[in-house]
């Protein structure tokens, strides 16, 4: 690829990969651990099973991410040293320092690449697509490895006190390799990134008493566990999701049926079905895998995309809209000509 100063470049997604931990946690397993039922979980969320990392055995965000990125590089026929940058979207890096991205760079031997994490909770991978795209199109970088990974199981209590969250979340990693190209028709047609910090208290992980929001009595036994106001997030998501799709379509001057595939954050099957109905999106154009993996936070969107590429349901020439929302609160979209 030749970069001409000032010339408009495009961006191609040249490889994808994913990794799911081996350990399956089914609804039947959860019924043995807490007061819940398969019917309650399926009816409220659409989830039947999720995967959980073997944290004691050394599985962490960076080990899951490393396997996903290796697969994405292999599918792109590239080596770790082809990467100029590694961006890891996660809210569950194993340590505050170093970043998960640096651990991944070390594990794959990407000695040339810059590396940093990006935290926008469930919106992280979509925000990462938008950021990576602009860095590539601007000409500063040629090839970027982007990973969405989370191991929320480390912030869960698998008992009745934690049943409001532990039934939903699963662990996973998904990755993509993005490359600048002289074909300016490829890449993002429209993108959005939003946040409403006032909604932070709807999903948070306190570490000390001072982290609890005003009006909530600090409870040290809750420190280290996800606190979620499920009903508030549900309401926010049901309203935001369709608005986000509409805003992105408007920006690109497209209609809902101009998009070949909607790759959406899997937070709850009911939220996805509501969006499908509102826009009259046919079933085959809005992928749902939440029944098998649960809500995998930043891994959710790349995991779906990997499934869709591998199964041949997404092919070059298509228009694909990535949509996500989550803690922060954050929400964003990325509409691609791939
Ligand atoms: O990625 C973004 C992050 N999060 C989300 O997208 C989550 C969005 N929210 C949701 O998906 C739903 O709010 C949930 C699935 C989390 C919860 O469903 P809900 O219909 O909002 O239930 P609720 O929290 O209002 O609870 C209803 C009842 C309560 O009992 P009472 O007070 O009515 O007696 C809960 O204690 O259901 C009870 N409950 C459960 N019962 C059986 C809560 N969790 C469970 C459970 N099994 N696992």
Coordinates of C-alpha atoms and ligand atoms in Angstrom, one line a residue:
X1 CA 0.0 0.0 0.0
X2 CA 1.3 3.5 -0.9
X3 CA 0.3 6.4 1.3
X4 CA -0.1 9.7 -0.5
X5 CA -0.1 12.7 1.8
X6 CA -3.6 14.2 1.8
X7 CA -5.1 11.3 -0.2
X8 CA -8.2 9.7 1.3
X9 CA -7.5 6.1 2.3
X10 CA -9.9 3.3 3.1
X11 CA -9.8 0.6 5.8
X12 CA -10.3 -3.1 5.3
X13 CA -11.0 -5.7 8.0
X14 CA -8.6 -8.3 7.0
X15 CA -8.9 -10.9 9.7
X16 CA -11.1 -12.0 12.6
X17 CA -10.7 -14.4 15.5
X18 CA -12.3 -15.4 18.8
X19 CA -11.9 -17.5 21.9
X20 CA -14.4 -18.9 24.3
X21 CA -13.2 -20.5 27.6
X22 CA -14.0 -24.2 27.7
X23 CA -16.0 -24.2 30.9
X24 CA -19.7 -24.0 30.2
X25 CA -22.1 -22.7 32.9
X26 CA -25.6 -23.8 32.0
X27 CA -28.9 -22.5 33.5
X28 CA -29.2 -26.0 35.1
X29 CA -25.8 -25.4 36.8
X30 CA -27.0 -22.0 38.1
X31 CA -30.1 -23.5 39.5
X32 CA -27.9 -25.7 41.7
X33 CA -26.0 -22.6 42.9
X34 CA -28.8 -20.1 43.6
X35 CA -32.5 -19.5 43.8
X36 CA -33.4 -19.2 40.1
X37 CA -34.9 -21.2 37.3
X38 CA -34.2 -22.0 33.7
X39 CA -37.6 -20.6 32.7
X40 CA -37.0 -17.3 34.5
X41 CA -33.6 -16.8 32.9
X42 CA -34.7 -17.8 29.4
X43 CA -37.9 -15.7 29.5
X44 CA -36.1 -12.5 30.8
X45 CA -32.8 -12.8 28.9
X46 CA -32.9 -15.5 26.3
X47 CA -29.7 -17.0 27.8
X48 CA -29.3 -20.8 28.1
X49 CA -25.6 -21.0 28.8
X50 CA -22.4 -18.9 29.1
X51 CA -18.7 -19.6 29.4
X52 CA -16.6 -18.9 32.4
X53 CA -12.8 -18.5 32.4
X54 CA -10.7 -20.7 34.7
X55 CA -9.3 -17.9 36.7
X56 CA -7.6 -20.2 39.2
X57 CA -6.0 -22.1 36.4
X58 CA -4.5 -18.9 34.9
X59 CA -7.1 -17.9 32.3
X60 CA -7.3 -14.1 32.3
X61 CA -8.5 -11.4 30.0
X62 CA -5.1 -11.2 28.3
X63 CA -4.8 -15.0 27.8
X64 CA -8.2 -15.1 26.2
X65 CA -7.4 -12.1 24.1
X66 CA -4.1 -13.5 23.0
X67 CA -5.8 -16.6 21.5
X68 CA -8.4 -14.5 19.7
X69 CA -5.8 -12.1 18.2
X70 CA -3.5 -15.0 17.1
X71 CA -6.4 -16.4 15.2
X72 CA -7.3 -13.1 13.7
X73 CA -3.7 -12.6 12.5
X74 CA -3.6 -16.1 11.1
X75 CA -6.8 -15.5 9.1
X76 CA -5.2 -12.3 7.8
X77 CA -2.0 -14.1 6.9
X78 CA -0.1 -11.6 9.0
X79 CA 2.5 -12.0 11.7
X80 CA 2.6 -10.2 15.1
X81 CA 5.4 -7.9 13.8
X82 CA 3.1 -6.6 11.0
X83 CA 1.1 -4.9 13.7
X84 CA 1.7 -1.1 14.3
X85 CA -0.8 -0.9 17.2
X86 CA -2.7 -3.2 19.5
X87 CA -5.9 -1.7 21.0
X88 CA -7.7 -3.8 23.7
X89 CA -11.2 -2.9 24.7
X90 CA -11.8 -4.3 28.2
X91 CA -13.1 -3.5 31.6
X92 CA -11.4 -6.6 33.2
X93 CA -7.7 -6.2 32.5
X94 CA -5.9 -8.3 35.1
X95 CA -4.0 -5.4 36.6
X96 CA -4.2 -1.6 36.6
X97 CA -0.7 -1.6 35.2
X98 CA 0.4 -2.9 32.7
X99 CA -2.5 -2.7 30.3
X100 CA -4.0 -5.9 28.9
X101 CA -2.8 -4.8 25.5
X102 CA 0.8 -4.8 26.6
X103 CA 0.4 -8.3 28.1
X104 CA -1.1 -9.4 24.7
X105 CA 1.8 -7.7 22.8
X106 CA 4.3 -9.6 24.9
X107 CA 2.5 -12.9 24.6
X108 CA 2.3 -12.8 20.8
X109 CA 5.8 -11.2 20.4
X110 CA 4.6 -8.0 18.7
X111 CA 7.7 -6.1 19.4
X112 CA 7.0 -3.2 17.0
X113 CA 3.5 -2.4 18.1
X114 CA 2.2 0.3 20.4
X115 CA -0.4 -1.0 22.8
X116 CA -3.1 0.4 25.0
X117 CA -6.4 -0.4 26.6
X118 CA -9.7 1.3 26.0
X119 CA -12.5 1.1 28.5
X120 CA -16.1 1.8 27.4
X121 CA -17.6 -1.3 29.0
X122 CA -19.9 -3.2 26.5
X123 CA -19.4 -0.4 23.9
X124 CA -15.6 -0.8 24.0
X125 CA -15.1 -2.8 20.8
X126 CA -17.3 -0.5 18.8
X127 CA -15.6 2.6 20.1
X128 CA -12.3 0.8 19.3
X129 CA -13.4 0.2 15.7
X130 CA -14.1 4.0 15.4
X131 CA -10.8 5.0 16.9
X132 CA -8.7 2.5 15.0
X133 CA -10.4 3.4 11.7
X134 CA -9.5 7.0 12.1
X135 CA -5.9 6.3 13.0
X136 CA -5.6 4.1 9.9
X137 CA -7.4 6.5 7.5
X138 CA -5.4 9.4 8.8
X139 CA -2.3 7.7 7.7
X140 CA -0.4 7.4 11.0
X141 CA -0.7 3.6 11.2
X142 CA -1.0 0.8 8.6
X143 CA -2.2 -2.2 10.6
X144 CA -4.0 -2.4 13.9
X145 CA -5.1 -5.4 16.0
X146 CA -8.3 -4.7 17.9
X147 CA -9.5 -7.0 20.6
X148 CA -12.7 -7.0 22.7
X149 CA -12.3 -9.1 25.8
X150 CA -13.9 -9.5 29.2
X151 CA -13.9 -11.9 32.1
X152 CA -16.8 -10.4 34.1
X153 CA -17.0 -13.7 36.1
X154 CA -14.3 -12.3 38.4
X155 CA -16.8 -9.6 39.5
X156 CA -19.7 -12.1 40.1
X157 CA -21.2 -13.9 43.1
X158 CA -22.6 -17.3 41.9
X159 CA -25.2 -17.3 44.7
X160 CA -28.7 -16.0 45.3
X161 CA -27.3 -12.5 46.4
X162 CA -25.6 -12.2 43.0
X163 CA -28.4 -13.7 40.8
X164 CA -29.3 -10.3 39.3
X165 CA -26.0 -10.2 37.4
X166 CA -24.4 -13.7 37.4
X167 CA -27.1 -15.2 35.2
X168 CA -26.3 -12.7 32.5
X169 CA -22.6 -12.3 32.0
X170 CA -20.2 -14.7 30.3
X171 CA -16.4 -14.6 29.5
X172 CA -15.0 -14.4 25.9
X173 CA -12.6 -12.6 23.5
X174 CA -13.0 -11.5 19.9
X175 CA -10.5 -9.8 17.7
X176 CA -10.1 -8.1 14.3
X177 CA -7.2 -7.0 12.3
X178 CA -7.7 -3.7 10.4
X179 CA -5.5 -2.5 7.6
X180 CA -5.3 0.7 5.6
X181 CA -6.0 0.4 1.9
X182 CA -5.8 2.6 -1.1
X183 CA -9.5 1.6 -1.8
X184 CA -11.2 4.6 -0.3
X185 CA -14.6 3.1 -0.7
X186 CA -13.9 0.7 2.2
X187 CA -14.3 1.5 5.8
X188 CA -16.7 3.5 8.0
X189 CA -19.7 5.2 6.4
X190 CA -20.9 6.7 9.6
X191 CA -20.0 6.4 13.3
X192 CA -21.3 7.6 16.7
X193 CA -19.9 7.5 20.2
X194 CA -22.0 8.8 23.2
X195 CA -21.7 8.8 27.0
X196 CA -23.9 9.9 29.8
X197 CA -21.8 9.9 32.9
X198 CA -24.8 10.7 35.1
X199 CA -25.9 7.1 34.5
X200 CA -22.7 5.7 36.0
X201 CA -24.5 4.3 39.0
X202 CA -26.6 2.0 36.9
X203 CA -23.6 -0.4 36.4
X204 CA -20.5 -0.1 38.5
X205 CA -17.9 -2.1 40.4
X206 CA -17.1 -0.5 43.8
X207 CA -13.7 -1.2 45.3
X208 CA -14.0 0.9 48.5
X209 CA -16.9 2.5 50.5
X210 CA -16.3 5.9 48.8
X211 CA -17.2 4.3 45.4
X212 CA -20.9 3.9 46.3
X213 CA -23.2 6.6 44.8
X214 CA -25.0 9.2 46.9
X215 CA -28.1 7.6 48.4
X216 CA -26.7 4.1 48.6
X217 CA -25.4 2.9 52.0
X218 CA -21.8 1.7 51.5
X219 CA -21.6 -2.0 52.0
X220 CA -18.0 -3.4 52.1
X221 CA -19.3 -6.9 51.3
X222 CA -20.4 -5.6 47.8
X223 CA -16.9 -4.3 47.0
X224 CA -15.4 -6.1 44.0
X225 CA -18.8 -7.2 42.6
X226 CA -20.8 -5.7 39.8
X227 CA -23.7 -3.5 41.0
X228 CA -26.4 -3.2 38.4
X229 CA -29.8 -1.6 38.3
X230 CA -31.1 -4.1 35.7
X231 CA -34.4 -2.4 35.2
X232 CA -32.8 1.1 34.6
X233 CA -30.3 -0.4 32.1
X234 CA -33.0 -2.3 30.4
X235 CA -35.1 0.9 30.0
X236 CA -32.0 2.9 28.8
X237 CA -31.2 0.2 26.3
X238 CA -34.7 -0.3 24.8
X239 CA -34.8 3.4 24.2
X240 CA -31.3 4.0 23.1
X241 CA -30.8 1.1 20.7
X242 CA -33.3 2.0 18.1
X243 CA -32.3 5.7 18.3
X244 CA -28.7 4.8 17.7
X245 CA -29.6 2.7 14.6
X246 CA -31.7 5.6 13.3
X247 CA -29.0 8.2 14.0
X248 CA -26.4 6.1 12.2
X249 CA -28.7 5.5 9.2
X250 CA -29.4 9.2 9.0
X251 CA -25.7 10.1 9.1
X252 CA -25.0 7.7 6.2
X253 CA -28.3 8.7 4.4
X254 CA -29.3 5.0 4.3
X255 CA -32.5 3.1 5.0
X256 CA -32.7 0.1 7.4
X257 CA -32.9 -2.4 4.5
X258 CA -29.7 -0.9 2.9
X259 CA -27.7 -2.5 5.7
X260 CA -26.9 -6.2 5.1
X261 CA -26.1 -7.2 8.7
X262 CA -26.7 -5.6 12.1
X263 CA -24.0 -6.8 14.6
X264 CA -25.4 -5.8 17.9
X265 CA -24.2 -6.1 21.5
X266 CA -25.9 -9.1 23.1
X267 CA -27.2 -7.8 26.3
X268 CA -30.6 -9.3 26.4
X269 CA -32.5 -11.1 23.6
X270 CA -35.7 -9.0 24.4
X271 CA -33.8 -5.7 23.6
X272 CA -32.6 -7.1 20.3
X273 CA -36.0 -8.4 19.3
X274 CA -37.6 -5.0 20.1
X275 CA -35.1 -3.3 17.8
X276 CA -35.6 -5.9 15.1
X277 CA -39.4 -5.3 15.2
X278 CA -39.1 -1.5 15.2
X279 CA -37.1 -1.4 12.0
X280 CA -38.7 -4.4 10.4
X281 CA -35.3 -6.0 10.2
X282 CA -35.6 -9.6 9.0
X283 CA -34.4 -12.3 11.3
X284 CA -31.4 -13.3 9.2
X285 CA -30.0 -9.7 9.3
X286 CA -29.7 -9.3 13.1
X287 CA -27.6 -12.0 14.5
X288 CA -28.3 -13.4 18.0
X289 CA -26.0 -15.7 19.9
X290 CA -26.8 -14.7 23.5
X291 CA -28.5 -18.0 24.1
X292 CA -25.1 -19.8 23.8
X293 CA -22.6 -17.2 25.3
X294 CA -24.6 -14.7 27.5
X295 CA -23.6 -11.1 27.7
X296 CA -19.8 -11.1 27.1
X297 CA -19.4 -7.3 27.5
X298 CA -16.6 -5.9 25.1
X299 CA -16.3 -9.4 23.5
X300 CA -19.9 -9.5 22.5
X301 CA -19.7 -7.6 19.1
X302 CA -16.5 -9.1 17.8
X303 CA -17.7 -12.6 18.8
X304 CA -20.8 -12.2 16.7
X305 CA -18.8 -10.7 13.8
X306 CA -16.3 -13.7 13.9
X307 CA -19.3 -16.1 13.8
X308 CA -20.8 -14.3 10.9
X309 CA -17.5 -14.1 8.8
X310 CA -16.7 -17.8 9.5
X311 CA -20.2 -19.0 8.5
X312 CA -20.1 -16.9 5.3
X313 CA -23.1 -14.8 6.3
X314 CA -21.0 -11.6 6.1
X315 CA -18.9 -11.2 3.0
X316 CA -16.9 -8.4 1.3
X317 CA -19.2 -5.9 -0.5
X318 CA -21.7 -5.9 2.4
X319 CA -22.7 -3.0 4.6
X320 CA -22.5 -3.9 8.3
X321 CA -23.7 -1.9 11.3
X322 CA -22.0 -2.5 14.6
X323 CA -24.1 -1.3 17.6
X324 CA -23.4 -1.4 21.3
X325 CA -24.3 0.2 24.6
X326 CA -23.2 -0.4 28.2
X327 CA -21.8 0.8 31.4
X328 CA -20.7 4.5 31.7
X329 CA -23.3 4.8 30.4
X330 CA -21.9 4.6 26.9
X331 CA -23.4 3.8 23.5
X332 CA -22.1 3.9 20.0
X333 CA -22.2 2.6 16.4
X334 CA -19.9 2.0 13.4
X335 CA -21.4 1.4 10.0
X336 CA -19.0 -0.2 7.6
X337 CA -18.6 -0.9 3.9
X338 CA -16.6 -4.1 4.2
Ligands
LIG1 O1 -24.6 -5.0 28.7 C1 -25.4 -4.1 29.4 C2 -25.5 -4.6 30.8 N1 -26.8 -5.0 31.3 C3 -28.0 -5.2 30.7 O2 -28.2 -5.0 29.5 C4 -29.1 -5.7 31.6 C5 -30.4 -5.1 31.2 N2 -31.4 -5.6 32.2 C6 -32.0 -6.8 32.1 O3 -31.6 -7.6 31.2 C7 -33.0 -7.2 33.1 O4 -33.3 -6.1 33.9 C8 -32.6 -8.4 34.0 C9 -32.6 -9.7 33.2 C10 -31.2 -8.1 34.7 C11 -33.6 -8.5 35.2 O5 -34.9 -8.7 34.7 P1 -36.1 -7.8 35.3 O6 -37.3 -8.2 34.6 O7 -35.7 -6.3 35.2 O8 -36.1 -8.3 36.8 P2 -36.0 -7.4 38.1 O9 -34.6 -7.0 38.4 O10 -37.0 -6.2 38.1 O11 -36.5 -8.4 39.2 C12 -37.8 -9.0 39.2 C13 -37.9 -10.0 40.3 C14 -37.3 -9.6 41.6 O12 -38.1 -10.2 42.6 P3 -39.3 -9.3 43.4 O13 -38.6 -8.2 44.0 O14 -40.2 -8.9 42.3 O15 -39.8 -10.3 44.3 C15 -35.9 -10.2 41.7 O16 -35.5 -10.4 43.0 O17 -37.1 -11.2 39.9 C16 -36.2 -11.5 40.9 N3 -34.9 -12.0 40.3 C17 -34.8 -13.3 40.0 N4 -35.6 -14.3 40.1 C18 -35.1 -15.5 39.7 C19 -33.8 -11.3 40.0 N5 -32.9 -12.1 39.4 C20 -33.5 -13.4 39.4 C21 -33.0 -14.6 39.0 N6 -33.9 -15.7 39.1 N7 -31.8 -14.8 38.4

